[in-house]
């Protein structure tokens, strides 16, 4: 959603790290994914515009993890 609302930042917002179906408990994979998620969250939250966005707030306060993904726009 952030990339739709703020298209000028699309190329600057870090990508969410990939998920895995198999071997998703591999320690190296988990460590890299954790670091990437921390970087993504820090970038978004500390950004002066993205961090104060209503979409970022909704993402952190939503009870449904798929209802408000800050990167992927909702499907009609």
Short mmCIF file of C-alpha atoms in Angstrom, two decimals:
data_model
loop_
_atom_site.label_atom_id
_atom_site.label_comp_id
_atom_site.label_asym_id
_atom_site.label_seq_id
_atom_site.Cartn_x
_atom_site.Cartn_y
_atom_site.Cartn_z
CA UNK A 1 0.00 0.00 0.00
CA UNK A 2 2.86 2.39 0.72
CA UNK A 3 4.16 2.06 -2.83
CA UNK A 4 0.71 2.94 -4.18
CA UNK A 5 0.20 5.91 -1.88
CA UNK A 6 3.80 7.13 -2.18
CA UNK A 7 5.00 6.11 -5.67
CA UNK A 8 8.07 8.36 -5.45
CA UNK A 9 9.41 6.14 -2.67
CA UNK A 10 8.73 2.84 -4.48
CA UNK A 11 12.33 2.28 -5.50
CA UNK A 12 13.63 3.27 -2.06
CA UNK A 13 11.44 1.12 0.18
CA UNK A 14 13.34 -2.11 0.93
CA UNK A 15 11.77 -5.34 -0.26
CA UNK A 16 10.28 -7.61 2.34
CA UNK A 17 12.50 -10.69 2.69
CA UNK A 18 11.33 -13.85 0.94
CA UNK A 19 9.49 -16.62 2.71
CA UNK A 20 10.24 -20.31 2.36
CA UNK A 21 7.97 -23.31 2.38
CA UNK A 22 10.71 -25.88 2.78
CA UNK A 23 13.63 -25.62 5.20
CA UNK A 24 12.11 -22.49 6.69
CA UNK A 25 13.67 -23.28 10.09
CA UNK A 26 17.22 -23.25 8.79
CA UNK A 27 19.20 -21.05 11.24
CA UNK A 28 21.04 -19.15 8.49
CA UNK A 29 17.80 -18.46 6.63
CA UNK A 30 16.07 -17.31 9.81
CA UNK A 31 18.96 -15.04 10.78
CA UNK A 32 19.07 -13.39 7.36
CA UNK A 33 15.27 -13.03 7.27
CA UNK A 34 15.24 -11.51 10.76
CA UNK A 35 17.92 -8.98 9.81
CA UNK A 36 16.07 -8.08 6.61
CA UNK A 37 12.78 -7.63 8.48
CA UNK A 38 14.47 -5.44 11.06
CA UNK A 39 15.99 -3.29 8.33
CA UNK A 40 12.64 -3.00 6.54
CA UNK A 41 10.79 -2.04 9.72
CA UNK A 42 13.44 0.46 10.79
CA UNK A 43 13.43 2.08 7.35
CA UNK A 44 9.65 2.45 7.25
CA UNK A 45 9.14 3.49 10.87
CA UNK A 46 12.01 5.98 10.97
CA UNK A 47 11.19 7.54 7.60
CA UNK A 48 9.64 10.99 8.24
CA UNK A 49 6.76 10.45 5.80
CA UNK A 50 6.28 6.68 5.69
CA UNK A 51 6.61 6.32 9.45
CA UNK A 52 3.76 8.74 10.08
CA UNK A 53 1.55 7.29 7.35
CA UNK A 54 -1.90 6.07 8.30
CA UNK A 55 -1.11 2.88 6.36
CA UNK A 56 1.92 2.17 8.54
CA UNK A 57 -0.16 2.78 11.65
CA UNK A 58 -2.90 0.48 10.36
CA UNK A 59 -0.35 -2.24 9.61
CA UNK A 60 0.95 -2.16 13.17
CA UNK A 61 -2.47 -2.02 14.80
CA UNK A 62 -4.41 -4.41 12.55
CA UNK A 63 -5.51 -7.74 13.99
CA UNK A 64 -5.51 -9.33 10.54
CA UNK A 65 -1.99 -9.78 9.13
CA UNK A 66 -3.18 -9.88 5.51
CA UNK A 67 -5.62 -6.98 5.64
CA UNK A 68 -3.09 -4.19 5.51
CA UNK A 69 0.22 -5.14 3.95
CA UNK A 70 2.18 -1.88 3.61
CA UNK A 71 3.84 -2.96 0.39
CA UNK A 72 1.28 -4.96 -1.55
CA UNK A 73 -1.88 -3.05 -2.51
CA UNK A 74 -5.20 -4.71 -1.64
CA UNK A 75 -6.80 -6.72 -4.41
CA UNK A 76 -10.26 -5.63 -5.54
#
